[in-house]
Amino acid sequence: MLKEILIIFSLCFFGETVSQFLKLPIPGSIIGMVALFLLLQYKILKLSHIKNFSRFMLKNLGLFFIPPGVALMSSYEILKENFFKLLFIIISSTIIVAVVTAVCVQLLIKNKGALK
C-alpha cells in the first residue's frame, strides 16, 4: 500500500511542480491526473500498481467533501446574497455539461462504427 501511495502522491507532486514551473493556468492536480492517465494508457504503469490505494480512496470519497461543506456553511451570508446568480450558474453549467457530453458520446459512437 505504501508503494501505491508513493506512486499517486509522486504524480500529484509532478503535476504541481510542472504547473508552478511552467506557470500554467492549469491546476497541478489536473496535470497529475493526465500524467496518471497517460501512464496507464500506454501501459507504463499497471492498474495493479495502484489498485488497492485507489479503491481505498474511492470508498472514503465522502470524507473529502466535509471541508468544502464546512467552508460553504461559514460563507452562508455570501451565498444568500447571490443565491439566484449561483442557481443560474449551476443550472446553466449543468445543461452545458450534459449537452457537450451527449455530443461527445454521439461522436464517439459514430466514429467507433466507422472504425469497424
Coordinates of N, CA and C in Angstrom, one line a residue:
M1 N 0.8 -1.2 0.0 CA 0.0 0.0 0.0 C 0.9 1.3 0.0
L2 N 2.0 1.2 0.7 CA 2.9 2.4 0.8 C 3.4 2.7 -0.6
K3 N 3.8 1.7 -1.4 CA 4.3 1.9 -2.7 C 3.2 2.6 -3.6
E4 N 1.9 2.2 -3.4 CA 0.8 2.8 -4.2 C 0.6 4.2 -3.8
I5 N 0.7 4.5 -2.5 CA 0.6 5.9 -2.1 C 1.7 6.7 -2.6
L6 N 2.9 6.2 -2.6 CA 4.0 6.9 -3.2 C 3.9 7.2 -4.7
I7 N 3.3 6.3 -5.4 CA 3.1 6.5 -6.9 C 2.1 7.6 -7.1
I8 N 1.0 7.5 -6.4 CA -0.1 8.6 -6.6 C 0.4 9.9 -6.1
F9 N 1.0 10.0 -5.0 CA 1.5 11.3 -4.5 C 2.7 11.9 -5.3
S10 N 3.5 11.0 -5.9 CA 4.5 11.4 -6.8 C 4.0 12.1 -8.0
L11 N 2.9 11.5 -8.5 CA 2.2 12.1 -9.7 C 1.6 13.4 -9.4
C12 N 1.0 13.5 -8.2 CA 0.5 14.8 -7.7 C 1.6 15.8 -7.6
F13 N 2.7 15.4 -7.0 CA 3.8 16.4 -6.9 C 4.3 16.8 -8.2
F14 N 4.4 15.8 -9.2 CA 4.9 16.1 -10.5 C 4.0 17.1 -11.2
G15 N 2.7 17.0 -11.0 CA 1.7 17.9 -11.6 C 1.8 19.3 -11.0
E16 N 2.0 19.4 -9.7 CA 2.1 20.7 -9.1 C 3.4 21.4 -9.5
T17 N 4.5 20.6 -9.6 CA 5.8 21.1 -10.0 C 5.7 21.6 -11.4
V18 N 5.2 20.9 -12.3 CA 5.0 21.3 -13.7 C 4.2 22.6 -13.8
S19 N 3.1 22.6 -13.1 CA 2.2 23.8 -13.1 C 2.9 25.0 -12.6
Q20 N 3.6 24.9 -11.5 CA 4.3 26.0 -10.9 C 5.5 26.5 -11.8
F21 N 6.3 25.5 -12.3 CA 7.5 25.8 -13.1 C 7.2 26.4 -14.4
L22 N 6.1 25.9 -15.1 CA 5.8 26.5 -16.4 C 4.7 27.6 -16.3
K23 N 4.3 27.9 -15.0 CA 3.3 29.0 -14.8 C 2.1 28.8 -15.6
L24 N 1.6 27.6 -15.6 CA 0.4 27.2 -16.4 C -0.9 27.6 -15.7
P25 N -2.0 28.0 -16.4 CA -3.2 28.2 -15.7 C -4.0 27.0 -15.3
I26 N -3.4 25.8 -15.6 CA -4.0 24.5 -15.3 C -3.5 24.1 -13.9
P27 N -4.5 23.6 -13.0 CA -4.1 23.2 -11.7 C -3.1 22.0 -11.8
G28 N -2.2 21.9 -10.9 CA -1.3 20.7 -10.8 C -2.0 19.4 -10.7
S29 N -3.1 19.4 -10.0 CA -3.8 18.1 -9.8 C -4.3 17.6 -11.1
I30 N -4.7 18.5 -12.0 CA -5.2 18.0 -13.3 C -4.0 17.5 -14.1
I31 N -2.9 18.2 -14.1 CA -1.7 17.7 -14.8 C -1.3 16.3 -14.3
G32 N -1.4 16.1 -13.0 CA -1.1 14.9 -12.4 C -2.0 13.8 -12.8
M33 N -3.3 14.1 -12.9 CA -4.3 13.1 -13.4 C -4.1 12.7 -14.8
V34 N -3.7 13.7 -15.6 CA -3.4 13.5 -17.0 C -2.2 12.6 -17.2
A35 N -1.2 12.9 -16.3 CA 0.0 12.0 -16.3 C -0.3 10.6 -15.9
L36 N -1.1 10.4 -14.9 CA -1.6 9.1 -14.5 C -2.3 8.4 -15.6
F37 N -3.2 9.1 -16.3 CA -4.0 8.5 -17.4 C -3.0 8.1 -18.5
L38 N -2.1 8.9 -18.8 CA -1.2 8.6 -19.9 C -0.3 7.4 -19.5
L39 N 0.2 7.3 -18.3 CA 1.0 6.2 -17.8 C 0.2 4.9 -17.9
L40 N -1.1 5.0 -17.5 CA -2.0 3.8 -17.6 C -2.3 3.4 -19.0
Q41 N -2.6 4.4 -19.8 CA -3.0 4.2 -21.2 C -1.9 3.5 -22.0
Y42 N -0.7 4.0 -21.8 CA 0.5 3.4 -22.6 C 1.1 2.2 -21.8
K43 N 0.5 1.8 -20.8 CA 0.9 0.6 -20.0 C 2.3 0.7 -19.4
I44 N 2.7 1.9 -19.1 CA 3.9 2.2 -18.4 C 3.7 1.9 -17.0
L45 N 2.5 2.2 -16.5 CA 2.1 1.9 -15.1 C 0.9 0.9 -15.2
K46 N 1.0 -0.1 -14.5 CA -0.1 -1.1 -14.5 C -1.2 -0.7 -13.4
L47 N -2.4 -1.0 -13.7 CA -3.5 -0.7 -12.8 C -3.3 -1.4 -11.5
S48 N -2.7 -2.6 -11.5 CA -2.4 -3.4 -10.3 C -1.5 -2.6 -9.3
H49 N -0.7 -1.7 -9.9 CA 0.3 -1.0 -9.1 C -0.4 0.1 -8.2
I50 N -1.6 0.5 -8.5 CA -2.3 1.5 -7.7 C -3.7 1.1 -7.3
K51 N -4.1 -0.2 -7.5 CA -5.5 -0.6 -7.4 C -6.0 -0.5 -5.9
N52 N -5.2 -1.0 -5.0 CA -5.6 -1.1 -3.6 C -5.8 0.4 -3.0
F53 N -4.9 1.2 -3.2 CA -5.0 2.6 -2.7 C -6.1 3.3 -3.4
S54 N -6.3 3.1 -4.7 CA -7.4 3.8 -5.4 C -8.7 3.3 -4.9
R55 N -8.9 2.1 -4.6 CA -10.1 1.6 -4.0 C -10.4 2.2 -2.6
F56 N -9.3 2.3 -1.8 CA -9.5 2.9 -0.5 C -9.9 4.3 -0.6
M57 N -9.3 5.0 -1.5 CA -9.7 6.5 -1.7 C -11.1 6.6 -2.2
L58 N -11.6 5.7 -3.1 CA -12.9 5.8 -3.6 C -13.9 5.4 -2.5
K59 N -13.6 4.5 -1.7 CA -14.5 4.1 -0.6 C -14.7 5.2 0.4
N60 N -13.7 6.0 0.6 CA -13.7 7.1 1.6 C -13.9 8.5 0.9
L61 N -14.4 8.5 -0.3 CA -14.5 9.8 -1.0 C -15.4 10.8 -0.3
G62 N -16.4 10.3 0.4 CA -17.3 11.2 1.1 C -16.6 12.1 2.1
L63 N -15.5 11.6 2.7 CA -14.8 12.4 3.7 C -14.1 13.6 3.1
F64 N -13.8 13.6 1.8 CA -13.1 14.7 1.2 C -14.1 15.8 0.9
F65 N -15.4 15.6 1.1 CA -16.4 16.7 0.9 C -16.7 17.4 2.2
I66 N -16.2 16.9 3.3 CA -16.5 17.6 4.6 C -15.9 19.0 4.7
P67 N -14.6 19.2 4.4 CA -14.0 20.5 4.5 C -14.7 21.6 3.6
P68 N -14.9 21.2 2.3 CA -15.7 22.2 1.5 C -17.1 22.5 2.0
G69 N -17.7 21.5 2.5 CA -19.1 21.7 3.1 C -19.0 22.6 4.3
V70 N -18.1 22.5 5.1 CA -17.9 23.4 6.3 C -17.6 24.8 5.8
A71 N -16.8 24.9 4.8 CA -16.4 26.2 4.2 C -17.7 26.9 3.6
L72 N -18.6 26.1 3.0 CA -19.8 26.7 2.5 C -20.7 27.2 3.6
M73 N -20.8 26.4 4.7 CA -21.6 26.8 5.8 C -21.1 28.1 6.4
S74 N -19.8 28.3 6.5 CA -19.3 29.5 7.0 C -19.4 30.7 6.1
S75 N -19.8 30.5 4.8 CA -20.0 31.5 3.8 C -21.5 31.7 3.5
Y76 N -22.3 31.4 4.5 CA -23.7 31.4 4.3 C -24.2 32.8 3.8
E77 N -23.8 33.8 4.4 CA -24.3 35.2 4.0 C -23.9 35.5 2.6
I78 N -22.7 35.2 2.1 CA -22.4 35.5 0.7 C -23.3 34.7 -0.2
L79 N -23.5 33.4 0.2 CA -24.3 32.5 -0.7 C -25.8 33.1 -0.7
K80 N -26.2 33.5 0.4 CA -27.6 34.0 0.5 C -27.8 35.3 -0.4
E81 N -26.8 36.1 -0.4 CA -26.9 37.3 -1.2 C -26.9 37.0 -2.7
N82 N -26.2 36.0 -3.1 CA -26.0 35.7 -4.5 C -26.7 34.4 -4.9
F83 N -27.8 34.1 -4.2 CA -28.5 32.8 -4.4 C -29.0 32.6 -5.9
F84 N -29.6 33.6 -6.4 CA -30.2 33.4 -7.8 C -29.1 33.4 -8.9
K85 N -28.0 34.2 -8.6 CA -26.9 34.1 -9.6 C -26.3 32.8 -9.6
L86 N -26.0 32.2 -8.4 CA -25.5 30.9 -8.2 C -26.4 29.8 -8.8
L87 N -27.7 30.0 -8.6 CA -28.6 29.0 -9.1 C -28.6 29.0 -10.6
F88 N -28.6 30.2 -11.2 CA -28.5 30.3 -12.7 C -27.2 29.6 -13.2
I89 N -26.1 29.9 -12.5 CA -24.8 29.3 -13.0 C -24.8 27.8 -12.9
I90 N -25.4 27.3 -11.8 CA -25.4 25.9 -11.6 C -26.3 25.2 -12.6
I91 N -27.5 25.7 -12.9 CA -28.4 25.1 -13.9 C -27.8 25.2 -15.3
S92 N -27.3 26.4 -15.6 CA -26.8 26.6 -17.0 C -25.5 25.7 -17.2
S93 N -24.6 25.6 -16.2 CA -23.4 24.8 -16.4 C -23.8 23.3 -16.5
T94 N -24.8 22.9 -15.7 CA -25.2 21.5 -15.8 C -25.7 21.2 -17.2
I95 N -26.5 22.1 -17.7 CA -27.1 21.9 -19.1 C -26.0 21.8 -20.1
I96 N -25.0 22.8 -20.0 CA -23.9 22.8 -20.9 C -23.1 21.5 -20.9
V97 N -22.8 21.0 -19.7 CA -22.0 19.8 -19.5 C -22.8 18.6 -20.1
A98 N -24.1 18.6 -19.8 CA -24.9 17.5 -20.4 C -24.9 17.5 -21.9
V99 N -25.1 18.6 -22.5 CA -25.1 18.7 -23.9 C -23.7 18.4 -24.5
V100 N -22.7 18.9 -24.0 CA -21.3 18.6 -24.5 C -21.0 17.1 -24.4
T101 N -21.4 16.5 -23.2 CA -21.2 15.1 -23.0 C -22.0 14.3 -24.0
A102 N -23.2 14.7 -24.3 CA -24.1 13.9 -25.2 C -23.5 14.0 -26.6
V103 N -23.0 15.2 -27.0 CA -22.4 15.4 -28.3 C -21.1 14.5 -28.5
C104 N -20.3 14.5 -27.4 CA -19.1 13.8 -27.5 C -19.4 12.3 -27.6
V105 N -20.3 11.8 -26.8 CA -20.7 10.4 -26.8 C -21.2 10.0 -28.2
Q106 N -22.1 10.9 -28.8 CA -22.6 10.6 -30.1 C -21.5 10.5 -31.1
L107 N -20.5 11.4 -31.1 CA -19.4 11.4 -32.0 C -18.5 10.2 -31.8
L108 N -18.3 9.8 -30.6 CA -17.5 8.6 -30.3 C -18.2 7.3 -30.8
I109 N -19.5 7.2 -30.6 CA -20.3 6.1 -31.1 C -20.3 6.1 -32.6
K110 N -20.4 7.2 -33.2 CA -20.4 7.3 -34.7 C -19.0 6.9 -35.3
N111 N -18.0 7.4 -34.6 CA -16.6 7.1 -35.1 C -16.2 5.6 -34.8
K112 N -16.8 5.1 -33.8 CA -16.5 3.7 -33.5 C -17.1 2.8 -34.5
G113 N -18.3 3.1 -35.0 CA -18.9 2.4 -36.1 C -18.1 2.5 -37.4
A114 N -17.5 3.6 -37.6 CA -16.7 3.9 -38.8 C -15.4 3.1 -38.8
L115 N -14.9 2.8 -37.6 CA -13.6 2.1 -37.5 C -13.7 0.6 -37.8
K116 N -14.9 0.1 -37.6 CA -15.1 -1.4 -37.8 C -15.1 -1.8 -39.2

